[in-house]
XYZ file of C-alpha atoms in Angstrom:
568
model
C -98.680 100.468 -115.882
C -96.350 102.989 -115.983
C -92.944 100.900 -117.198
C -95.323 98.801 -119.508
C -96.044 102.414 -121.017
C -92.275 103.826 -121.233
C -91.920 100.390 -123.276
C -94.449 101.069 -126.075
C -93.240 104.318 -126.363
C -89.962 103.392 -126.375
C -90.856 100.573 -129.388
C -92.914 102.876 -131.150
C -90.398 105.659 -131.815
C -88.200 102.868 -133.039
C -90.364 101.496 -135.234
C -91.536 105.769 -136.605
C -87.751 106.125 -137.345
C -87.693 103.325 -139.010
C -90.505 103.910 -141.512
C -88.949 107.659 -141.597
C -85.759 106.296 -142.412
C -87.628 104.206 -145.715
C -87.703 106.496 -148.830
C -90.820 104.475 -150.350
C -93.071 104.241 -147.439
C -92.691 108.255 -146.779
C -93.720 108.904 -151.138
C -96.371 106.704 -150.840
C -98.344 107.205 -147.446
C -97.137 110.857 -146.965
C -96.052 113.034 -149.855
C -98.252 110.933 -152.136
C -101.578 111.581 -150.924
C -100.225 115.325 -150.664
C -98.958 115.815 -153.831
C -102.262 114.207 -155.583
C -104.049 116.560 -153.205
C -102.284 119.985 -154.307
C -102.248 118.557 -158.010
C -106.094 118.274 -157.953
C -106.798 121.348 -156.575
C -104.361 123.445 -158.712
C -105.775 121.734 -161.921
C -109.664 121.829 -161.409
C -109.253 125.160 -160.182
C -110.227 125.038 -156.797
C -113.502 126.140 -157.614
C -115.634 127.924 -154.993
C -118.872 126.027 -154.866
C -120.792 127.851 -152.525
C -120.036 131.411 -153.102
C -122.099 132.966 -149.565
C -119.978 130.296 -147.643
C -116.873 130.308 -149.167
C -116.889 126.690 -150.002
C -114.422 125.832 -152.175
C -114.023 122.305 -154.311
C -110.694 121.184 -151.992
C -113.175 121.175 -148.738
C -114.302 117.985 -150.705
C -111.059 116.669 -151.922
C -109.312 116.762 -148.783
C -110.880 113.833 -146.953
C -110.254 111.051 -149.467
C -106.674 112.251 -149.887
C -106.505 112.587 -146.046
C -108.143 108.902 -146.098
C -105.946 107.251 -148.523
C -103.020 108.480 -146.629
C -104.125 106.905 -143.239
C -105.142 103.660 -145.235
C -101.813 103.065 -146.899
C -99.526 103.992 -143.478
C -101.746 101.871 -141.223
C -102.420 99.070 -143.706
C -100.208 98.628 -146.214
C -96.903 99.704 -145.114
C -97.127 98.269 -141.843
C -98.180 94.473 -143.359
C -95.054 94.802 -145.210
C -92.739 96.150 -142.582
C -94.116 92.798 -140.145
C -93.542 90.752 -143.634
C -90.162 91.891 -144.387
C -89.379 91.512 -140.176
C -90.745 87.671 -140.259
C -89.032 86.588 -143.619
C -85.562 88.027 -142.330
C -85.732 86.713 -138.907
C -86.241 89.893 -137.194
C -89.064 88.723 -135.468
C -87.744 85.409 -134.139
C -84.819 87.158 -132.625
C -87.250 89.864 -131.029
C -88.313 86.945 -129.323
C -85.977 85.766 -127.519
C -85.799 88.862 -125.881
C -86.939 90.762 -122.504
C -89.076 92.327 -124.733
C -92.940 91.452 -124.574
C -95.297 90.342 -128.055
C -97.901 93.317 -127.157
C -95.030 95.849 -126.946
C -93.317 94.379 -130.225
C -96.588 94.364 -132.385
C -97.993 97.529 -130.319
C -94.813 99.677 -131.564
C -95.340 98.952 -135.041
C -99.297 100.027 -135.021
C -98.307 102.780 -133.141
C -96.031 103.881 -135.804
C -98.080 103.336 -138.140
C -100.756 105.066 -136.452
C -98.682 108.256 -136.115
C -97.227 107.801 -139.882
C -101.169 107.737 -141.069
C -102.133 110.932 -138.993
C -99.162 112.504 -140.280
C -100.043 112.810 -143.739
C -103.853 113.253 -142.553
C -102.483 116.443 -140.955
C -100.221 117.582 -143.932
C -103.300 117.235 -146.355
C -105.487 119.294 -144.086
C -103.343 121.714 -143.255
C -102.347 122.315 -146.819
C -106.320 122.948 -147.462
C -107.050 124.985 -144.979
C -104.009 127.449 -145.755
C -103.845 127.404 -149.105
C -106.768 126.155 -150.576
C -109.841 127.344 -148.181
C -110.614 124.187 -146.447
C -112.775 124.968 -143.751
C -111.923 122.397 -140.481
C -115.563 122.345 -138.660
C -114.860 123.068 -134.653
C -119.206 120.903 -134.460
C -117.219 117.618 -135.958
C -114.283 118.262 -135.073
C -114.678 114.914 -131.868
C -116.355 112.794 -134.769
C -113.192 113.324 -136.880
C -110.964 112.485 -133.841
C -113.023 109.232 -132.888
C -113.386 108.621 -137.065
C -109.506 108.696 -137.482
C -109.026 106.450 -134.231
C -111.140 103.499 -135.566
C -110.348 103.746 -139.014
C -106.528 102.987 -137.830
C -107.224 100.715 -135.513
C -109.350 98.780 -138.364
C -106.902 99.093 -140.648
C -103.935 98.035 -138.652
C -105.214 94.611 -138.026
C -106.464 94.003 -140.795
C -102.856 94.698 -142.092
C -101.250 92.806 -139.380
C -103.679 89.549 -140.343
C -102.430 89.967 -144.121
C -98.551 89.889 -142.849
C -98.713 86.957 -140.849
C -100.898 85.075 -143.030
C -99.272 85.571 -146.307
C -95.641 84.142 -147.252
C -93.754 86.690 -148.520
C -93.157 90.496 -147.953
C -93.346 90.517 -151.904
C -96.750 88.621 -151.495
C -98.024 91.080 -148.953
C -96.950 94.380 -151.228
C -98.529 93.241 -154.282
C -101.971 92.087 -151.646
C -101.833 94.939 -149.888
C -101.515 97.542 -152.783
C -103.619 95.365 -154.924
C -106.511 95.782 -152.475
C -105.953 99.336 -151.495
C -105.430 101.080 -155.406
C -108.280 99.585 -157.131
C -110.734 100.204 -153.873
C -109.786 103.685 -153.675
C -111.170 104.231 -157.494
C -114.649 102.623 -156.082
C -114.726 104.791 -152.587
C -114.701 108.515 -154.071
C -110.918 108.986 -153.474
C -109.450 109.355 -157.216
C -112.564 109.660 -159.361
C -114.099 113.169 -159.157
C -117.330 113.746 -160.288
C -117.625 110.283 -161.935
C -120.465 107.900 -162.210
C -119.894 104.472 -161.266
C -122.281 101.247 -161.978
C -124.250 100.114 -159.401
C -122.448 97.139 -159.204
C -119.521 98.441 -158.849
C -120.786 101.346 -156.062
C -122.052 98.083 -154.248
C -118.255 96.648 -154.122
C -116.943 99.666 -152.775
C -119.736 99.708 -149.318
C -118.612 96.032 -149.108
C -115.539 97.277 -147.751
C -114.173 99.430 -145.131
C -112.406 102.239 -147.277
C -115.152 103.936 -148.380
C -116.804 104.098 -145.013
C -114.035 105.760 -144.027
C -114.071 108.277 -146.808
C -117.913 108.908 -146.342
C -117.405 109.614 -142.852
C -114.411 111.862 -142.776
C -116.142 113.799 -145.724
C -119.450 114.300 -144.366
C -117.545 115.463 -141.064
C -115.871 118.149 -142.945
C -119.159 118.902 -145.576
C -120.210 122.684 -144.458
C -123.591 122.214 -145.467
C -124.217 119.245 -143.205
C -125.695 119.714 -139.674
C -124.665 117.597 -136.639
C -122.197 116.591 -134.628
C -120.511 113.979 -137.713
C -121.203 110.818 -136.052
C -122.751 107.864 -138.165
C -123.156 105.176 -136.334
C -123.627 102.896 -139.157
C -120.390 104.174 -140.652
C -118.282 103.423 -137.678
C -120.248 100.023 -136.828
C -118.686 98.787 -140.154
C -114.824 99.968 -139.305
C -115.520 98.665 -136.431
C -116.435 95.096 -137.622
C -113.760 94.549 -140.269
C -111.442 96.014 -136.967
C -112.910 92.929 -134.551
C -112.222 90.301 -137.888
C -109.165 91.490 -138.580
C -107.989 91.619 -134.921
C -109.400 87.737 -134.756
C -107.747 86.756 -138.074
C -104.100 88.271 -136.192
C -104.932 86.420 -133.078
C -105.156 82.887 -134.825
C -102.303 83.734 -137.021
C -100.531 84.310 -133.539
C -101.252 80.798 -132.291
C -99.308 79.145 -129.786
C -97.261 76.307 -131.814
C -97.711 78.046 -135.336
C -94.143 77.942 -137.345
C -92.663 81.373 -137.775
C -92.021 81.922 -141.417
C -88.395 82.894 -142.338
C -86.640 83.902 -145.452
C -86.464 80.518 -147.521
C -83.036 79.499 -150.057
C -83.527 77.430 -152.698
C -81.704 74.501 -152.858
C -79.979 73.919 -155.885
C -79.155 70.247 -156.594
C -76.015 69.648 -157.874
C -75.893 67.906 -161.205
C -72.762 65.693 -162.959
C -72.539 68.436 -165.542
C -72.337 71.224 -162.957
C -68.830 71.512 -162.961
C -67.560 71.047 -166.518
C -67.740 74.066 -168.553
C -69.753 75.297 -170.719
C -68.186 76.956 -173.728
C -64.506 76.028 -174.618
C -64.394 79.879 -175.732
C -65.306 82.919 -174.995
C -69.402 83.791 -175.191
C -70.577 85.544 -178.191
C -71.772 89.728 -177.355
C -75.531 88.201 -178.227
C -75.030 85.314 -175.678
C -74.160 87.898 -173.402
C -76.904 90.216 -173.995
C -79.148 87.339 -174.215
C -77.876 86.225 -170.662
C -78.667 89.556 -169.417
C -82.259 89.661 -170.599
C -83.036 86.494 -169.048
C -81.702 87.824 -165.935
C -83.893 91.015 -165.561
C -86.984 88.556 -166.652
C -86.408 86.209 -163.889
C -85.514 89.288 -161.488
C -88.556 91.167 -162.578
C -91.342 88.024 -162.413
C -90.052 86.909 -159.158
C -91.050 90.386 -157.783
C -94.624 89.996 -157.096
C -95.214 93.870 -156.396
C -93.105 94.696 -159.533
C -95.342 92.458 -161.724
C -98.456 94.175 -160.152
C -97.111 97.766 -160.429
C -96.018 97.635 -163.835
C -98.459 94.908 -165.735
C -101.549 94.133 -163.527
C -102.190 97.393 -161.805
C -102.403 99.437 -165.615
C -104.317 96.999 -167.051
C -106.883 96.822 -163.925
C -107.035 100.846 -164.562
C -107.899 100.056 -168.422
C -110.414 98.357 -167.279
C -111.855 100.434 -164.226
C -111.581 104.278 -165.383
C -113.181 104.348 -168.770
C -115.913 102.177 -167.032
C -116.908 104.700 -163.801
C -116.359 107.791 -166.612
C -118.786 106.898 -168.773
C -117.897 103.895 -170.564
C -115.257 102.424 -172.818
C -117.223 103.472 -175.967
C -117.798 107.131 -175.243
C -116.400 108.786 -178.041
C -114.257 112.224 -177.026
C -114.644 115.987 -178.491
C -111.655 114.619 -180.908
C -113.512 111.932 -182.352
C -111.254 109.197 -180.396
C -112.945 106.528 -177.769
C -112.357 106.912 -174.286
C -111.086 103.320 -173.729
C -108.690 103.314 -176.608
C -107.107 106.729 -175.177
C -106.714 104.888 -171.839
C -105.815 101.954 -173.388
C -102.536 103.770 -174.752
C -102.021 106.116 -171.605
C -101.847 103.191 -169.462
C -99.673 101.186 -171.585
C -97.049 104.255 -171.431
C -97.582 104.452 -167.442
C -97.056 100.700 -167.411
C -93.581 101.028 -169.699
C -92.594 103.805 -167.578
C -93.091 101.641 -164.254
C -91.076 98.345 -165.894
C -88.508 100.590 -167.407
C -87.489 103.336 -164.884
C -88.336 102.470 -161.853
C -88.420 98.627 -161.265
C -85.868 97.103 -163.455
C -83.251 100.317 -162.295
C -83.921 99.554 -158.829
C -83.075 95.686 -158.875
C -79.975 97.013 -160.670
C -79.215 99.216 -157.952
C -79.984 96.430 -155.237
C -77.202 94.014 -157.374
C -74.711 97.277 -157.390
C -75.429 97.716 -153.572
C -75.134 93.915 -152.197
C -72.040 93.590 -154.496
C -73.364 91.155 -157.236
C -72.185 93.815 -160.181
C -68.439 94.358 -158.719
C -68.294 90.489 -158.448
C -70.101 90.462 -162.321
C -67.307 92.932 -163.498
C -64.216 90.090 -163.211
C -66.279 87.966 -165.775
C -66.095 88.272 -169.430
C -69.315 90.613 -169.605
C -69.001 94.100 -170.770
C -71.070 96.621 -169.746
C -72.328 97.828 -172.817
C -73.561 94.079 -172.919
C -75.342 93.899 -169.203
C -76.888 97.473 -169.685
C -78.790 96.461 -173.064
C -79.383 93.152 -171.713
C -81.547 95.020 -168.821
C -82.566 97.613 -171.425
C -83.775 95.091 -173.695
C -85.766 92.445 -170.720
C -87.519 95.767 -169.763
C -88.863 96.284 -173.290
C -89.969 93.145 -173.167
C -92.108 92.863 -169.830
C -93.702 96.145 -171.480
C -94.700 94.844 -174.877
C -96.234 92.204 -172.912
C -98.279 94.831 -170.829
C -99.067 96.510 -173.626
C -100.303 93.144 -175.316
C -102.447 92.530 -172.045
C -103.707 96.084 -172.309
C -104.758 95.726 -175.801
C -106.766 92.212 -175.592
C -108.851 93.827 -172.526
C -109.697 97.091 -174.669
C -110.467 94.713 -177.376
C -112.793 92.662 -175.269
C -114.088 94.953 -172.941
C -114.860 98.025 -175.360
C -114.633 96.649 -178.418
C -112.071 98.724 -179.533
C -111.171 98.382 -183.049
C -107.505 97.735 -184.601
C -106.175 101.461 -185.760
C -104.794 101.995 -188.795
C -101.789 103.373 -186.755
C -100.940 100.552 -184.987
C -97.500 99.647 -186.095
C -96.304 103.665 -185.500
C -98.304 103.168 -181.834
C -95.907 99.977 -181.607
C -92.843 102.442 -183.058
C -93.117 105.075 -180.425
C -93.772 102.157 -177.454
C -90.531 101.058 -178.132
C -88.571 104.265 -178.179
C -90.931 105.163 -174.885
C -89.534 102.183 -173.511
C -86.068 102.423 -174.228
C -86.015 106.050 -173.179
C -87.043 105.068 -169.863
C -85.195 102.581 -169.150
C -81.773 104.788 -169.885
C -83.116 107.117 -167.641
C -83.891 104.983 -165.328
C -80.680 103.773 -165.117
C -78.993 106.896 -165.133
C -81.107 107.750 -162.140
C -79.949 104.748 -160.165
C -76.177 105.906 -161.220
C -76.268 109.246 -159.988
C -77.980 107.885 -156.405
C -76.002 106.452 -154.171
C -78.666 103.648 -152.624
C -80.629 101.222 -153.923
C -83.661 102.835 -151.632
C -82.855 106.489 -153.031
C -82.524 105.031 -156.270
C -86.750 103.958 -155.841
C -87.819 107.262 -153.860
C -86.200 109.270 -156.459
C -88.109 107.313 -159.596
C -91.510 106.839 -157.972
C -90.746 110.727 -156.233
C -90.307 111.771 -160.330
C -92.579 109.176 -162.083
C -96.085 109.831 -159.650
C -96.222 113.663 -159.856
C -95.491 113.664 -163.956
C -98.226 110.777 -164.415
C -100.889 113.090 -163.236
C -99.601 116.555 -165.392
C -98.682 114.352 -168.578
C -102.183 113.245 -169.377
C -101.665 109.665 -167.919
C -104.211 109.730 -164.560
C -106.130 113.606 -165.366
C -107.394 113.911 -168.672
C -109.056 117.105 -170.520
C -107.488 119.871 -167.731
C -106.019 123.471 -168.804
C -103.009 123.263 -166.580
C -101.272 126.156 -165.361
C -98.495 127.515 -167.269
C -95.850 126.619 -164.486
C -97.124 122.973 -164.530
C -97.684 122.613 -168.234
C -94.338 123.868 -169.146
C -92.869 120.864 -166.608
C -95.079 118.343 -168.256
C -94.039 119.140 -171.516
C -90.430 119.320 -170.719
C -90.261 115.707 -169.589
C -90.465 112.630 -171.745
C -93.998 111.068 -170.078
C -96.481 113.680 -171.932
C -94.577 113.231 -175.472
C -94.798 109.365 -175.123
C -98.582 109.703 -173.907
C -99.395 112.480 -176.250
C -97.559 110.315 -179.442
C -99.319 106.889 -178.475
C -102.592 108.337 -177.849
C -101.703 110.535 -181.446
C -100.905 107.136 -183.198
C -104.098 105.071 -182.241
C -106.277 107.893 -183.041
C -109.064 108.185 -185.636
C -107.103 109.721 -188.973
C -103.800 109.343 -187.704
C -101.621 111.260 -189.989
C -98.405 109.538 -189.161
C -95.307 109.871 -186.773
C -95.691 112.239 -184.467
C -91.937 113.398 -185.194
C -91.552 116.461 -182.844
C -92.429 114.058 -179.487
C -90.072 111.328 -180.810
C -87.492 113.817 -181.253
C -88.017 115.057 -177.162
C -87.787 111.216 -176.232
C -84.722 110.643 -178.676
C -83.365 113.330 -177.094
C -83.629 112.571 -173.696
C -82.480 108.765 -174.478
C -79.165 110.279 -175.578
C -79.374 112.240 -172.841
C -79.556 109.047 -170.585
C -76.826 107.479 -172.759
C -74.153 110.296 -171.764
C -75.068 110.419 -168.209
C -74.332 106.557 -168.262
C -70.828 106.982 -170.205
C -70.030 109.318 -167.361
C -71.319 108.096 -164.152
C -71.609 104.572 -164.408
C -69.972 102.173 -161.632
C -69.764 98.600 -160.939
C -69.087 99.038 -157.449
C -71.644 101.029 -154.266
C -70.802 104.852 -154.003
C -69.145 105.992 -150.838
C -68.768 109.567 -149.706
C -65.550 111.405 -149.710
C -63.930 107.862 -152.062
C -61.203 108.458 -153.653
C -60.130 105.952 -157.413
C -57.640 103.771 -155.687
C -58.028 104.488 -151.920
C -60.028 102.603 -149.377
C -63.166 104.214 -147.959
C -63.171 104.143 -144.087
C -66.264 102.084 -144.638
C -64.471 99.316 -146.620
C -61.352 99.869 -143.710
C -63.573 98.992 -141.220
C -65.167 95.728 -142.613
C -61.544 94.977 -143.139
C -61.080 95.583 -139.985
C -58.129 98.278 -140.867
C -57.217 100.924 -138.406
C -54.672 103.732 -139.465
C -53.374 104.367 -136.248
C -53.114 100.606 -135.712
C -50.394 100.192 -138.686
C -46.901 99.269 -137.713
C -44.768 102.341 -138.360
C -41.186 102.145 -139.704
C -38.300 102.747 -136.629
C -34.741 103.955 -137.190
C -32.481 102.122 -135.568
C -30.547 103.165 -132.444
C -27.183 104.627 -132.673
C -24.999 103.200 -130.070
C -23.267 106.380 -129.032
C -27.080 107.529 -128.630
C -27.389 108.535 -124.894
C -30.317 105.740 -122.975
């Protein structure tokens, strides 16, 4: 018992380092849930509630922030760690060695098990000394148990999803796709709004909001009890036992283990006679370069939902639990046209700054650009070739966006609509040069993602994307209105409005700005090749000496020859 438990320790600070080690998996399980936490609080005032008690608004904010944290470490991030370990043949050659399944699949729940109570622990702690959360000593063994089975649950269920699914990209866009848009219907991200029965019906369906209920009512003040709901924890504890079953027949005896998969290309007569007799026009180029970033950016099955399926699914889902697509605001302009344009700029902003940058980053860091950079394609031509594919995956979210509103909320056609269509463009373009620059000034393709989603996530919620209608403080409004998100939201939702008096010229001045901004950083720090510390133009990292398999003190030195009078 005792060497079988030295193993799973041993295997599950591996697999913890490993997930520490990912930039992506700590913004979104960890800081994420954090910084949405501390944003809420800070903009809604952390209002005391209960003014005998001390009860402040955070005590109820904390446990669906606290919730969605342990959902996306335990769940999501560990289906597409096992995903991304199958297709690559991780787990095959884990196989073949001493070590034993239950210690291989047990080190990556554990991990995720820590990772999850983690950022439980950072959210509570942050409430209860900062923001007054009160952390009830009466529940505190009904929180304990709670967070147990909710992981548990939530691991298998992930685990089923990774070995039943085909691709790590598959099992990101599942995953997320099933955790986001539950966590509007289970009280995590909507505060205060009223959903349709329906809908409130969907969200007891599933696990998460059991979850939610039962960590909140745990930490609710003016509850009596100990915290435990048996109901509550019979349902984690169903969807646990499915899940566990699902993993178990995925985990057959005799059931193929699913690898990364090539494409094979047949080869065809014409395969080997050129093309063009001269050399390719600049628009062939560019033209060569959009059609690149299309078929890089649709292959990507968490890209696609991200940036086009995940802000149209908000279109649809917001206006609906905040009142309705028709409400009309204090300024006269409905709700779902404002979130109609709000989510078409958060949408732009995914495509252009974080997802296409990153893929370019990926083909800088696997060496596809430095082998690009002996052909006849400039880089002013590949840059507005991924500039330009990026514009276009956007106007086609923005399309999407616009035929749900239509549909859905009956949202007329403003008068306004070609400058909306103006500034969407600019938007877009501005993004994507700074999301380039981004990935130019960081040295991996994994930075190159933390560092955009680290950015993009905090400035959605102070930029009137996600929180609508709040006085901000003057710290935080003064960052929101120095960055380009709030002008492109505030100049959309300005151009679709009722009486729209025009171009909203001082926002697309900040944006045109910031786009030449973009453009200089890009003239200066641009390169083909990966960046290496301490590399000097025209010297050999000790990196690149080593794949060579170079070794200074290995290199045959020049020897003066002997004198013969020399004494021996």
């Amino acid at each position: 018992m005792g060497r079988d438990a030295g193993i799973l320790a041993r295997q599950v600070r591996h697999e913890l380092a490993t997930l520490l080690r990912t930039p992506i998996t700590l913004i979104l399980s960890v800081a994420f849930p954090l910084a949405f936490f501390v944003l809420l609080a800070a903009l809604l005032g952390n209002e005391t509630i209960d003014v005998r008690g001390g009860v402040r608004l955070a005590q109820f904010l904390a446990p669906g922030m606290a919730s969605f944290g342990v959902v996306m470490a335990s769940f999501s991030f560990l289906a597409v760690g096992l995903a991304e370990a199958r297709a690559t043949g991780v787990l095959k050659r884990q196989g073949g060695t001493p070590l034993p399944r239950w210690a291989l699949l047990g080190g990556r729940v554990g991990a995720a098990v820590l990772l999850g109570l983690l950022a439980c622990g950072l959210v509570l702690g942050t409430g209860a000394a900062f923001y007054g959360v009160q952390i009830l000593g009466r529940t505190m063994l009904a929180v304990v148990v709670t967070l147990a089975v909710a992981s548990l649950t939530f691991s298998m269920l992930g685990l089923a999803l990774a070995l039943l699914l085909p691709t790590p990209q598959a099992t990101l866009a599942v995953t997320n796709g099933i955790v986001i848009p539950l966590a509007f219907v289970s009280d995590i991200f909507m505060v205060g709004g009223q959903m349709p029965a329906w809908m409130e019906s969907l969200g007891w369906a599933f696990p998460l909001k059991h979850l939610v209920a039962l960590f909140g009512d745990a930490l609710n003040p003016f509850l009596a009890g100990s915290g435990f709901q048996l109901d509550h924890l019979a349902v984690l504890a169903a969807w646990g036992v499915a899940g566990a079953a699902l993993a178990a027949w995925a985990l057959r005896p005799g059931r193929p283990e699913a690898t990364a998969r090539t494409r094979r290309v047949r080869a065809r007569p014409g395969d080997a006679v050129p093309r063009r007799a001269a050399r390719p026009s600049a628009a062939a180029l560019v033209g060569g370069q959009v059609a690149h970033t299309h078929a890089t950016l649709w292959r990507d099955a968490s890209a696609v939902f991200f940036a086009v399926v995940f802000p149209v699914v908000l279109v649809a889902v917001v206006p609906t639990v905040n009142g309705g697509g028709d409400l009309v605001m204090d300024d006269g302009q409905q709700l779902g046209v404002f979130y109609a344009a709000t989510m078409a700029v958060y949408g732009a902003a995914v495509t252009a700054y974080v997802n296409m940058p990153s893929t370019l980053a990926e083909d800088r860091e696997r060496g596809a650009l430095k082998r690009v950079r002996g052909t006849p394609l400039p880089t002013w031509a590949m840059l507005a070739g991924r500039v330009v594919g990026a514009l276009v995956v956007a106007l086609l979210t923005l399309v999407l966006i616009a035929v749900l509103a239509r549909v859905m909320f009956a949202a007329p056609l403003q008068p306004g609509w070609a400058v909306a269509l103006g500034t969407f463009v600019l938007a877009a373009v501005c993004f994507a040069v700074l999301g380039i620059a981004v990935a130019s000034l960081v040295r991996s393709a994994q930075g190159a993602v933390g560092v955009a989603l680290g950015t993009l996530l905090p400035l959605a919620f102070i930029s009137d994307i996600f929180v609508v209608g709040v006085a901000y403080p003057p710290v935080v409004d003064a960052i929101g209105w120095f960055f380009p998100l709030r002008h492109a939201a505030r100049a959309m939702t300005d151009a679709v409005a009722p009486g729209a008096a025009g171009p909203a010229w001082a926002h697309l001045a900040v944006l045109a700005a910031w786009t030449v901004t973009g453009v200089v950083v890009l003239a200066l720090r641009f390169r083909w090749e990966p960046h290496e510390a301490g590399a000097r133009p025209g010297r050999r990292t000790r990196g690149e000496r080593r794949r060579r398999g170079e070794r200074r003190s290995r290199r045959p030195r020049a020897v003066a020859p002997a004198r013969e009078d020399a004494p021996t």
